[in-house]
Tab-separated table of C-alpha atoms and ligand atoms in Angstrom:
chain	number	residue	atom	x	y	z
A	174	MET	CA	0.000	0.000	0.000
A	175	THR	CA	2.939	2.320	0.690
A	176	ARG	CA	3.577	2.463	-3.087
A	177	SER	CA	0.609	4.755	-3.511
A	178	PHE	CA	1.932	7.341	-1.058
A	179	PRO	CA	3.275	10.623	-2.460
A	180	PRO	CA	7.108	10.782	-2.576
A	181	ALA	CA	7.618	12.854	0.613
A	182	CYS	CA	5.436	10.464	2.564
A	183	GLN	CA	7.074	7.447	1.033
A	184	ALA	CA	10.498	8.855	1.988
A	185	PHE	CA	9.315	9.400	5.592
A	186	LEU	CA	8.034	5.828	5.817
A	187	SER	CA	11.204	4.400	4.276
A	188	ASP	CA	13.350	6.259	6.826
A	189	LEU	CA	11.087	5.079	9.594
A	190	ASN	CA	11.286	1.511	8.355
A	191	ARG	CA	15.073	1.738	8.262
A	192	SER	CA	15.297	3.007	11.832
A	193	LEU	CA	12.812	0.495	13.236
A	194	SER	CA	13.745	-2.645	11.353
A	195	LEU	CA	16.261	-5.117	12.720
A	196	SER	CA	18.554	-6.963	10.352
A	197	PRO	CA	19.842	-10.463	11.228
A	198	ASP	CA	23.135	-8.727	12.088
A	199	HIS	CA	21.412	-6.401	14.549
A	200	ILE	CA	19.751	-9.377	16.190
A	201	GLN	CA	23.026	-11.308	16.468
A	202	HIS	CA	24.597	-8.255	18.054
A	203	MET	CA	21.724	-7.910	20.464
A	204	ILE	CA	21.977	-11.583	21.452
A	205	ARG	CA	25.694	-11.123	22.216
A	206	ASP	CA	24.970	-8.010	24.297
A	207	PHE	CA	22.219	-9.874	26.124
A	208	HIS	CA	24.643	-12.676	27.016
A	209	LEU	CA	27.258	-10.197	28.271
A	210	ASP	CA	24.727	-8.419	30.479
A	211	MET	CA	23.275	-11.709	31.736
A	212	GLU	CA	26.738	-12.802	32.792
A	213	LYS	CA	27.447	-9.476	34.512
A	214	GLY	CA	24.072	-9.538	36.260
A	215	LEU	CA	24.654	-13.089	37.520
A	216	ARG	CA	28.023	-11.996	38.880
A	217	GLY	CA	26.413	-9.096	40.730
A	218	ARG	CA	28.243	-6.555	38.568
A	219	ASP	CA	26.765	-3.402	37.111
A	220	SER	CA	24.416	-4.572	34.319
A	221	SER	CA	21.220	-3.475	32.602
A	222	LEU	CA	19.835	-6.944	33.451
A	223	ASN	CA	19.201	-7.326	37.178
A	224	MET	CA	19.133	-11.163	37.104
A	225	LEU	CA	17.256	-11.560	40.396
A	226	PRO	CA	17.328	-14.997	42.077
A	227	SER	CA	13.819	-16.177	42.982
A	228	PHE	CA	14.879	-18.979	45.365
A	229	VAL	CA	12.506	-21.485	43.794
A	230	ASP	CA	12.832	-24.063	41.073
A	231	ARG	CA	9.981	-25.308	38.944
A	232	PRO	CA	7.447	-27.650	40.540
A	233	GLU	CA	7.217	-31.434	40.301
A	234	GLY	CA	3.551	-31.319	39.314
A	235	ASP	CA	2.318	-33.222	42.378
A	236	GLU	CA	1.981	-30.234	44.718
A	237	ARG	CA	-1.550	-29.920	46.098
A	238	GLY	CA	-3.643	-27.535	48.096
A	239	ARG	CA	-5.948	-24.540	48.002
A	240	PHE	CA	-4.600	-21.043	47.975
A	241	LEU	CA	-5.747	-17.512	47.518
A	242	ALA	CA	-3.636	-15.537	45.090
A	243	LEU	CA	-3.177	-11.844	44.525
A	244	ASP	CA	-1.858	-10.653	41.197
A	245	LEU	CA	-0.810	-6.998	41.062
A	246	GLY	CA	-0.023	-6.407	37.397
A	247	GLY	CA	0.285	-3.282	35.282
A	248	SER	CA	-3.233	-1.935	35.059
A	249	HIS	CA	-5.286	-4.575	36.869
A	250	LEU	CA	-5.398	-6.328	40.186
A	251	ARG	CA	-6.749	-9.862	40.272
A	252	VAL	CA	-7.715	-11.919	43.277
A	253	LEU	CA	-8.111	-15.659	42.765
A	254	GLU	CA	-8.841	-18.838	44.622
A	255	VAL	CA	-6.677	-21.593	43.192
A	256	ALA	CA	-6.904	-25.344	43.621
A	257	LEU	CA	-3.861	-27.501	42.901
A	258	HIS	CA	-5.024	-31.045	42.310
A	259	GLY	CA	-1.633	-32.668	41.617
A	260	LYS	CA	-0.786	-34.504	38.358
A	261	GLY	CA	-0.216	-31.098	36.783
A	262	LYS	CA	-3.835	-30.047	37.179
A	263	ALA	CA	-4.498	-26.557	38.543
A	264	GLU	CA	-7.624	-24.450	38.305
A	265	ALA	CA	-8.847	-21.019	39.281
A	266	LEU	CA	-12.032	-21.669	41.303
A	267	ALA	CA	-12.894	-17.998	41.570
A	268	LEU	CA	-11.429	-14.870	40.061
A	269	LYS	CA	-12.162	-11.176	40.348
A	270	THR	CA	-10.448	-8.441	38.373
A	271	PHE	CA	-10.228	-4.834	39.537
A	272	VAL	CA	-8.992	-1.848	37.525
A	273	ILE	CA	-6.327	0.046	39.464
A	274	PRO	CA	-7.243	3.751	39.445
A	275	LYS	CA	-4.482	6.235	38.569
A	276	ARG	CA	-4.561	7.887	42.011
A	277	GLU	CA	-3.933	4.528	43.667
A	278	MET	CA	-0.927	4.014	41.400
A	279	GLN	CA	0.522	7.448	41.867
A	280	GLU	CA	-0.243	8.826	45.333
A	281	THR	CA	0.899	7.150	48.563
A	282	GLY	CA	1.849	3.531	49.095
A	283	ALA	CA	-0.652	3.361	51.979
A	284	ARG	CA	-3.414	4.387	49.576
A	285	LEU	CA	-2.367	1.694	47.074
A	286	PHE	CA	-2.153	-1.072	49.685
A	287	ASP	CA	-5.460	0.024	51.272
A	288	PHE	CA	-7.027	-0.323	47.831
A	289	ILE	CA	-5.535	-3.826	47.520
A	290	ALA	CA	-6.870	-4.786	50.954
A	291	ALA	CA	-10.320	-3.442	50.013
A	292	CYS	CA	-10.316	-5.578	46.824
A	293	ILE	CA	-9.332	-8.654	48.854
A	294	ASP	CA	-12.116	-7.889	51.329
A	295	ARG	CA	-14.620	-7.702	48.466
A	296	PHE	CA	-13.333	-10.999	47.068
A	297	LEU	CA	-13.606	-12.739	50.448
A	298	SER	CA	-17.211	-11.583	50.819
A	299	ASP	CA	-18.384	-12.123	47.227
A	300	CYS	CA	-16.765	-15.554	46.952
A	301	LEU	CA	-17.914	-16.645	50.408
A	302	ILE	CA	-14.434	-17.464	51.692
A	303	ASP	CA	-14.560	-18.695	55.277
A	304	ARG	CA	-13.013	-15.936	57.432
A	305	GLY	CA	-12.881	-18.255	60.423
A	306	LYS	CA	-9.959	-20.209	58.885
A	307	ILE	CA	-6.418	-19.157	57.981
A	308	HIS	CA	-5.772	-19.221	54.213
A	309	ASP	CA	-2.392	-19.110	52.507
A	310	LEU	CA	-2.114	-16.151	50.152
A	311	ALA	CA	0.369	-16.122	47.273
A	312	PHE	CA	1.317	-12.674	46.019
A	313	ALA	CA	2.331	-12.189	42.375
A	314	PHE	CA	3.954	-8.775	42.296
A	315	SER	CA	4.803	-7.634	38.767
A	316	PHE	CA	7.642	-5.281	39.603
A	317	PRO	CA	11.367	-5.681	40.241
A	318	PHE	CA	12.127	-6.667	43.794
A	319	HIS	CA	15.019	-8.071	45.738
A	320	GLN	CA	13.774	-11.326	47.252
A	321	THR	CA	14.690	-11.496	50.932
A	322	GLY	CA	12.637	-14.582	51.809
A	323	ILE	CA	10.123	-16.819	50.035
A	324	ALA	CA	7.430	-14.424	51.286
A	325	SER	CA	9.305	-11.130	51.460
A	326	GLY	CA	10.992	-8.787	49.023
A	327	LYS	CA	11.999	-5.163	48.719
A	328	LEU	CA	10.799	-3.148	45.743
A	329	LEU	CA	13.798	-1.966	43.722
A	330	GLY	CA	11.900	0.644	41.725
A	331	TRP	CA	8.448	1.200	40.274
A	332	THR	CA	7.766	0.681	36.555
A	333	LYS	CA	4.733	0.874	34.202
A	334	GLY	CA	3.488	4.261	35.421
A	335	PHE	CA	3.398	3.462	39.152
A	336	THR	CA	4.941	6.088	41.422
A	337	ALA	CA	3.191	5.474	44.780
A	338	THR	CA	5.421	6.959	47.460
A	339	GLY	CA	6.950	5.146	50.416
A	340	VAL	CA	7.182	1.738	48.743
A	341	GLU	CA	10.546	1.694	46.976
A	342	GLY	CA	13.142	-0.004	49.142
A	343	ARG	CA	10.465	-1.470	51.432
A	344	ASP	CA	9.200	-5.011	51.915
A	345	VAL	CA	5.950	-5.179	49.956
A	346	VAL	CA	4.624	-8.121	51.977
A	347	PHE	CA	5.066	-6.099	55.155
A	348	LEU	CA	3.125	-3.230	53.537
A	349	LEU	CA	0.390	-5.633	52.436
A	350	ASN	CA	0.130	-7.151	55.928
A	351	GLU	CA	-0.163	-3.665	57.437
A	352	ALA	CA	-3.007	-2.826	55.063
A	353	LEU	CA	-4.764	-6.134	55.819
A	354	ARG	CA	-4.479	-5.325	59.516
A	355	ARG	CA	-5.978	-1.856	58.954
A	356	LYS	CA	-8.869	-3.507	57.107
A	357	GLN	CA	-9.198	-6.046	59.944
A	358	ILE	CA	-8.597	-9.025	57.683
A	359	SER	CA	-6.944	-11.627	59.866
A	360	CYS	CA	-7.652	-14.827	57.938
A	361	LEU	CA	-4.715	-14.560	55.505
A	362	ARG	CA	-1.078	-15.580	55.782
A	363	VAL	CA	1.197	-14.473	52.924
A	364	ALA	CA	2.970	-17.690	51.942
A	365	ALA	CA	4.879	-16.625	48.827
A	366	LEU	CA	5.928	-13.568	46.852
A	367	THR	CA	6.750	-14.029	43.164
A	368	ASN	CA	7.313	-11.951	40.090
A	369	ASP	CA	4.678	-12.497	37.363
A	370	THR	CA	7.237	-14.040	34.987
A	371	VAL	CA	8.104	-16.641	37.624
A	372	GLY	CA	4.378	-17.251	38.094
A	373	ALA	CA	3.945	-17.870	34.351
A	374	LEU	CA	6.845	-20.352	34.302
A	375	MET	CA	5.628	-22.138	37.445
A	376	ALA	CA	2.078	-22.449	36.104
A	377	ALA	CA	3.114	-23.900	32.747
A	378	SER	CA	5.805	-26.185	34.136
A	379	TYR	CA	3.331	-27.676	36.627
A	380	SER	CA	2.098	-29.839	33.745
A	381	ASP	CA	5.006	-29.565	31.311
A	382	SER	CA	8.533	-30.428	32.395
A	383	THR	CA	10.041	-28.907	29.219
A	384	CYS	CA	8.977	-25.411	30.271
A	385	ASP	CA	12.052	-23.488	31.369
A	386	MET	CA	11.248	-19.898	30.485
A	387	GLY	CA	8.487	-17.451	31.370
A	388	VAL	CA	7.839	-14.253	29.418
A	389	ILE	CA	5.407	-11.399	29.967
A	390	LEU	CA	4.351	-9.311	26.984
A	391	GLY	CA	1.673	-7.029	28.345
A	392	THR	CA	1.616	-3.547	29.846
A	393	GLY	CA	5.245	-4.242	30.747
A	394	THR	CA	7.680	-6.884	29.584
A	395	ASN	CA	10.080	-9.229	31.318
A	396	ALA	CA	11.335	-12.811	31.386
A	397	CYS	CA	12.648	-15.444	33.741
A	398	TYR	CA	14.363	-18.751	33.053
A	399	ARG	CA	15.831	-21.749	34.813
A	400	GLU	CA	19.496	-21.254	35.671
A	401	LYS	CA	22.034	-23.627	37.205
A	402	GLN	CA	22.741	-22.388	40.717
A	403	ILE	CA	26.455	-22.758	40.064
A	404	ASN	CA	26.151	-19.991	37.436
A	405	ILE	CA	24.475	-17.546	39.811
A	406	TYR	CA	27.839	-16.350	41.054
A	407	LYS	CA	26.353	-13.715	43.349
A	408	LEU	CA	24.459	-16.389	45.256
A	409	LYS	CA	26.161	-17.620	48.410
A	410	GLY	CA	25.895	-21.351	49.106
A	411	ARG	CA	25.567	-22.247	45.408
A	412	ARG	CA	24.797	-25.887	44.758
A	413	PRO	CA	26.338	-27.562	41.722
A	414	LYS	CA	23.470	-29.740	40.601
A	415	GLU	CA	20.501	-27.586	41.391
A	416	HIS	CA	18.547	-25.050	39.418
A	417	MET	CA	16.849	-21.841	40.386
A	418	ILE	CA	14.539	-19.560	38.440
A	419	VAL	CA	16.093	-16.170	37.750
A	420	ASN	CA	13.944	-13.105	37.123
A	421	MET	CA	15.937	-11.228	34.496
A	422	GLU	CA	14.082	-7.882	34.495
A	423	TRP	CA	14.853	-7.656	30.787
A	424	GLY	CA	12.774	-4.480	30.472
A	425	GLY	CA	15.914	-2.718	31.704
A	426	PHE	CA	18.111	-3.949	28.815
A	427	ASP	CA	19.775	-0.838	27.414
A	428	LYS	CA	21.731	-1.961	24.344
A	429	ALA	CA	19.051	-2.111	21.635
A	430	ARG	CA	19.278	0.687	19.070
A	431	ARG	CA	16.885	3.505	19.980
A	432	THR	CA	15.305	6.163	17.743
A	433	SER	CA	14.604	9.803	18.596
A	434	TYR	CA	10.969	8.763	19.208
A	435	ASP	CA	12.088	6.224	21.821
A	436	MET	CA	14.127	8.898	23.537
A	437	ARG	CA	11.114	11.218	23.627
A	438	VAL	CA	8.886	8.437	25.000
A	439	ASP	CA	11.447	7.955	27.744
A	440	GLU	CA	11.572	11.696	28.548
A	441	LEU	CA	7.781	11.850	28.801
A	442	SER	CA	7.554	8.793	31.055
A	443	VAL	CA	7.348	8.823	34.867
A	444	ASN	CA	10.640	6.882	35.070
A	445	PRO	CA	13.011	8.551	32.567
A	446	GLY	CA	16.401	6.924	32.082
A	447	ALA	CA	15.128	3.442	32.969
A	448	MET	CA	13.468	0.431	31.304
A	449	TYR	CA	14.571	1.276	27.740
A	450	PHE	CA	13.749	-2.166	26.346
A	451	GLU	CA	10.307	-2.181	27.963
A	452	LYS	CA	9.635	1.228	26.410
A	453	MET	CA	10.352	-0.178	22.932
A	454	VAL	CA	8.456	-3.442	23.320
A	455	SER	CA	5.584	-3.405	25.782
A	456	GLY	CA	1.920	-2.521	25.437
A	457	MET	CA	2.119	0.550	27.630
A	458	TYR	CA	4.458	2.325	25.209
A	459	LEU	CA	3.642	1.161	21.652
A	460	GLY	CA	0.813	3.701	21.384
A	461	GLU	CA	3.110	6.464	22.616
A	462	ILE	CA	5.773	5.677	20.010
A	463	THR	CA	3.107	5.680	17.278
A	464	ARG	CA	1.587	8.932	18.543
A	465	LEU	CA	4.956	10.706	18.459
A	466	ILE	CA	5.734	9.422	14.963
A	467	LEU	CA	2.352	10.653	13.780
A	468	LEU	CA	2.842	14.091	15.326
A	469	ASP	CA	6.219	14.308	13.604
A	470	ALA	CA	4.662	13.462	10.217
A	471	ILE	CA	1.910	16.044	10.839
A	472	ARG	CA	4.492	18.695	11.759
A	473	ARG	CA	6.163	18.021	8.415
A	474	GLY	CA	2.816	18.573	6.676
A	475	LEU	CA	2.595	14.983	5.406
A	476	VAL	CA	-0.705	13.778	6.882
A	477	PHE	CA	-3.842	15.042	8.662
A	478	GLN	CA	-3.404	18.277	6.743
A	479	ASP	CA	-6.584	19.787	8.211
A	480	TYR	CA	-4.684	20.066	11.478
A	481	PRO	CA	-1.431	22.011	10.953
A	482	ASN	CA	-0.452	21.440	14.616
A	483	GLY	CA	-2.034	18.032	14.870
A	484	PRO	CA	-5.450	17.205	16.386
A	485	ASP	CA	-5.584	18.327	20.041
A	486	ARG	CA	-6.351	14.796	21.111
A	487	LEU	CA	-3.059	13.535	19.719
A	488	HIS	CA	-1.143	15.894	22.008
A	489	GLU	CA	-2.443	14.060	25.066
A	490	LYS	CA	-0.050	11.495	26.523
A	491	HIS	CA	-1.186	7.910	26.001
A	492	ALA	CA	-4.006	9.076	23.690
A	493	LEU	CA	-3.217	6.099	21.495
A	494	LYS	CA	-3.098	2.644	23.037
A	495	ALA	CA	-1.797	-0.713	21.887
A	496	GLU	CA	-5.371	-2.012	21.627
A	497	ASP	CA	-6.225	0.876	19.261
A	498	MET	CA	-3.218	-0.005	17.110
A	499	SER	CA	-4.336	-3.611	17.011
A	500	LEU	CA	-7.798	-2.560	15.834
A	501	ILE	CA	-6.283	-0.324	13.155
A	502	GLU	CA	-3.905	-3.058	11.950
A	503	GLN	CA	-6.747	-5.554	11.727
A	504	ASP	CA	-8.979	-3.312	9.674
A	505	GLU	CA	-9.451	-5.146	6.367
A	506	THR	CA	-12.183	-2.880	4.972
A	507	ALA	CA	-11.316	-1.130	1.704
A	508	GLY	CA	-11.886	2.292	3.228
A	509	LEU	CA	-10.261	1.442	6.584
A	510	ASP	CA	-13.657	2.242	8.071
A	511	LYS	CA	-12.905	0.856	11.527
A	512	ALA	CA	-9.817	3.029	11.806
A	513	GLY	CA	-11.895	5.980	10.553
A	514	ALA	CA	-14.607	5.335	13.144
A	515	PHE	CA	-11.981	5.076	15.870
A	516	LEU	CA	-10.512	8.461	14.879
A	517	ASN	CA	-13.966	10.043	14.491
A	518	HIS	CA	-14.898	8.885	17.925
A	519	ARG	CA	-11.955	10.898	19.200
A	520	GLY	CA	-13.014	13.959	17.224
A	521	ILE	CA	-10.346	13.473	14.541
A	522	CYS	CA	-11.358	13.738	10.851
A	523	SER	CA	-9.191	11.698	8.509
A	524	THR	CA	-8.762	10.982	4.825
A	525	LEU	CA	-8.295	7.477	3.485
A	526	PHE	CA	-4.684	8.360	2.893
A	527	ASP	CA	-4.226	9.443	6.587
A	528	ARG	CA	-5.642	6.120	7.691
A	529	PHE	CA	-3.358	4.058	5.436
A	530	PHE	CA	-0.417	6.036	6.725
A	531	LEU	CA	-1.450	5.465	10.336
A	532	ARG	CA	-1.896	1.747	9.728
A	533	ARG	CA	1.554	1.479	8.180
A	534	VAL	CA	3.112	3.199	11.213
A	535	CYS	CA	1.277	0.819	13.557
A	536	GLN	CA	2.608	-2.148	11.570
A	537	LEU	CA	6.195	-0.921	11.738
A	538	VAL	CA	6.039	-0.196	15.468
A	539	SER	CA	4.449	-3.535	16.382
A	540	GLU	CA	6.801	-5.425	14.074
A	541	ARG	CA	9.811	-3.982	15.895
A	542	SER	CA	8.313	-4.995	19.245
A	543	ILE	CA	7.929	-8.547	17.914
A	544	ARG	CA	11.460	-8.671	16.472
A	545	LEU	CA	12.967	-7.413	19.726
A	546	SER	CA	10.982	-9.902	21.806
A	547	ALA	CA	11.986	-12.736	19.470
A	548	GLY	CA	15.651	-11.699	19.692
A	549	ALA	CA	15.480	-11.601	23.488
A	550	ILE	CA	13.770	-15.015	23.714
A	551	SER	CA	16.411	-16.487	21.397
A	552	ALA	CA	19.156	-14.930	23.525
A	553	VAL	CA	17.858	-16.662	26.649
A	554	ILE	CA	17.300	-20.047	24.991
A	555	SER	CA	20.742	-19.986	23.368
A	556	TRP	CA	22.253	-19.084	26.756
A	557	MET	CA	20.607	-22.142	28.356
A	558	ASP	CA	21.196	-24.493	25.447
A	559	PRO	CA	23.570	-23.190	22.728
A	560	ASP	CA	23.144	-26.278	20.489
A	561	LEU	CA	19.401	-26.484	20.967
A	562	ALA	CA	19.844	-30.042	22.125
A	563	HIS	CA	16.625	-30.010	24.173
A	564	MET	CA	13.016	-29.031	23.867
A	565	HIS	CA	12.116	-25.638	25.394
A	566	THR	CA	8.613	-24.517	26.185
A	567	VAL	CA	8.257	-20.804	26.798
A	568	ALA	CA	5.229	-19.795	28.885
A	569	VAL	CA	3.994	-16.419	27.704
A	570	ASN	CA	1.466	-14.223	29.397
A	571	GLY	CA	0.173	-10.705	28.809
A	572	GLY	CA	-2.316	-8.752	26.742
A	573	LEU	CA	0.031	-7.935	23.888
A	574	PHE	CA	0.701	-11.600	23.187
A	575	GLU	CA	-2.885	-12.644	23.826
A	576	LYS	CA	-4.827	-9.872	22.143
A	577	TYR	CA	-2.735	-7.823	19.696
A	578	ALA	CA	-3.640	-8.747	16.118
A	579	GLY	CA	-1.267	-11.453	14.880
A	580	TYR	CA	1.319	-10.880	17.625
A	581	GLU	CA	1.495	-14.498	18.764
A	582	MET	CA	1.797	-15.867	15.234
A	583	ARG	CA	4.362	-13.299	14.124
A	584	LEU	CA	6.414	-13.806	17.290
A	585	THR	CA	6.431	-17.581	16.880
A	586	LYS	CA	7.611	-17.161	13.290
A	587	ALA	CA	10.295	-14.628	14.261
A	588	VAL	CA	11.649	-16.922	17.009
A	589	SER	CA	11.782	-19.861	14.596
A	590	GLU	CA	13.870	-17.795	12.159
A	591	HIS	CA	16.673	-17.738	14.739
A	592	CYS	CA	16.669	-21.488	15.243
A	593	CYS	CA	18.722	-22.632	12.253
A	594	GLY	CA	16.296	-25.334	11.158
A	595	GLN	CA	15.469	-26.509	14.700
A	596	ALA	CA	12.338	-24.447	15.165
A	597	ASP	CA	10.457	-27.468	16.509
A	598	ARG	CA	12.667	-27.342	19.632
A	599	ILE	CA	11.046	-24.108	20.849
A	600	ARG	CA	7.361	-23.831	21.640
A	601	LEU	CA	5.588	-20.701	22.846
A	602	VAL	CA	2.461	-21.401	24.902
A	603	TYR	CA	-0.037	-18.975	26.339
A	604	SER	CA	-0.161	-19.285	30.114
A	605	ARG	CA	-3.700	-18.262	31.104
A	606	ASP	CA	-3.926	-16.787	34.626
A	607	GLY	CA	-0.301	-17.897	34.886
A	608	SER	CA	0.844	-15.242	37.349
A	609	GLY	CA	-1.787	-15.986	39.995
A	610	ILE	CA	-1.856	-19.764	39.575
A	611	GLY	CA	1.943	-19.814	39.392
A	612	ALA	CA	2.225	-17.794	42.614
A	613	ALA	CA	0.015	-20.397	44.315
A	614	ILE	CA	2.248	-23.175	42.972
A	615	THR	CA	5.265	-21.317	44.364
A	616	ALA	CA	3.582	-21.246	47.774
A	617	ALA	CA	2.981	-25.002	47.502
A	618	VAL	CA	6.593	-25.665	46.454
A	619	ALA	CA	7.831	-23.533	49.349
A	620	ALA	CA	5.628	-25.424	51.779
A	621	SER	CA	6.870	-28.778	50.475
A	622	ILE	CA	10.554	-27.894	50.874
A	623	ASN	CA	9.867	-25.879	53.992
A	624	THR	CA	12.333	-23.094	53.226
A	625	ALA	CA	11.476	-20.253	55.504
A	626	GLU	CA	14.542	-18.226	54.510
A	627	PRO	CA	16.495	-18.529	51.277
A	628	PRO	CA	20.284	-18.486	51.164
A	629	SER	CA	21.690	-14.970	51.077
A	630	PHE	CA	23.483	-13.389	48.160
A	631	SER	CA	25.629	-10.342	47.646
A	632	PRO	CA	23.789	-7.900	45.363
B	822	BGC	C1	8.465	-5.144	35.729
B	822	BGC	C2	8.636	-6.627	35.826
B	822	BGC	C3	7.391	-7.327	35.333
B	822	BGC	C4	7.047	-6.832	33.935
B	822	BGC	C5	5.810	-7.484	33.375
B	822	BGC	C6	8.022	-4.727	34.334
B	822	BGC	O1	7.712	-3.378	34.296
B	822	BGC	O2	9.674	-4.481	36.037
B	822	BGC	O3	8.939	-7.030	37.142
B	822	BGC	O4	7.639	-8.703	35.306
B	822	BGC	O5	6.834	-5.435	33.968
B	822	BGC	O6	4.708	-7.288	34.168
């Protein structure tokens, strides 16, 4: 379709394509840089990859029990009741999802944790949970934290638009317990704290022993994988034969080539100077990148010519979201009517040409996200198994992977391109409710090995 664009527009799109596309050479470079930063992170040296030990390994599949689980993600909070039946069978018996309001994300930590406690209270009442008994609660916390015990960890820094004060550097389980006490909820005992990537891996590996990597592609992005303890040099008391899941915090990777739009997205974010990779890949930022590209094209007089300064709406931060881009990319109508209706709804008049241009930008931005994710997945698999001698199942969770038009299929294809004819050795599977169910499995694993405190490590 780009062939029908006038020359100035075509030139803009070609430049954009050049700066967003990733050649096989770029990817090979990125994989090498990933490996260097993984190594540094595991040694406890300065690295853009935190490589945080989780102190658990994947489950056997025979863990059993009933747990409540709390999943604090990017934009939603979920409370679940999970039953582990053994033989790899787990199910969510009840589930409630709550939208986290902006004030809760951005004012005080007490306000955020009071909101969480109120949601738990609602869940307990609506789902008729017996308050006369003590229930184990597993907490999936989708932010970087330094694990100090199986059920304790200090937040290293907020991401994904959260800025609630008084939480960074503090034990989030302690803050949760305080809020539960304020709400007079005394029937819960926090039994495990996990990152959502670890939850995804735990949930999928409960029934599949080839699963050794968890990836989140949603509001934020991150991955964890199974590492030999002997390679986690910063861990004291390393054991030669054993494995541990490492939360990489790959959203912090800082060696992928960035464009001026990425730099602007970073400047406009609430955490400038951090999480560069996340800001190029994840759902929270794809709309922002597209919005800034569009405003640039408008400023150059290439599109939306009725609005010399751009439609007011497009000047608002996060006016365009990943789900809007997905809708625009999926629009197969000859006149791109769905895209037109979407713009109209926001008070923006468009020509057919504007809409084709917008769709092309969405395609380029999402394609880069997919290529970067595929490169990062390949980096981790080739770190674990350079000759691809084994089967690797990657548990993936998150709205981008689940809902963005064609993302899953395009990602699977992009990963297979890096496998030199052994594409059948890597399988991406969607891990539904993985974070919450996986957190419950972590609590069950912890109970079975009875590790109250993990070994220490030097950060
Ligand atoms: C957080 C990670 C989390 C990821 C996906 C990132 O912003 O730093 O801890 O796993 O989002 O939710």
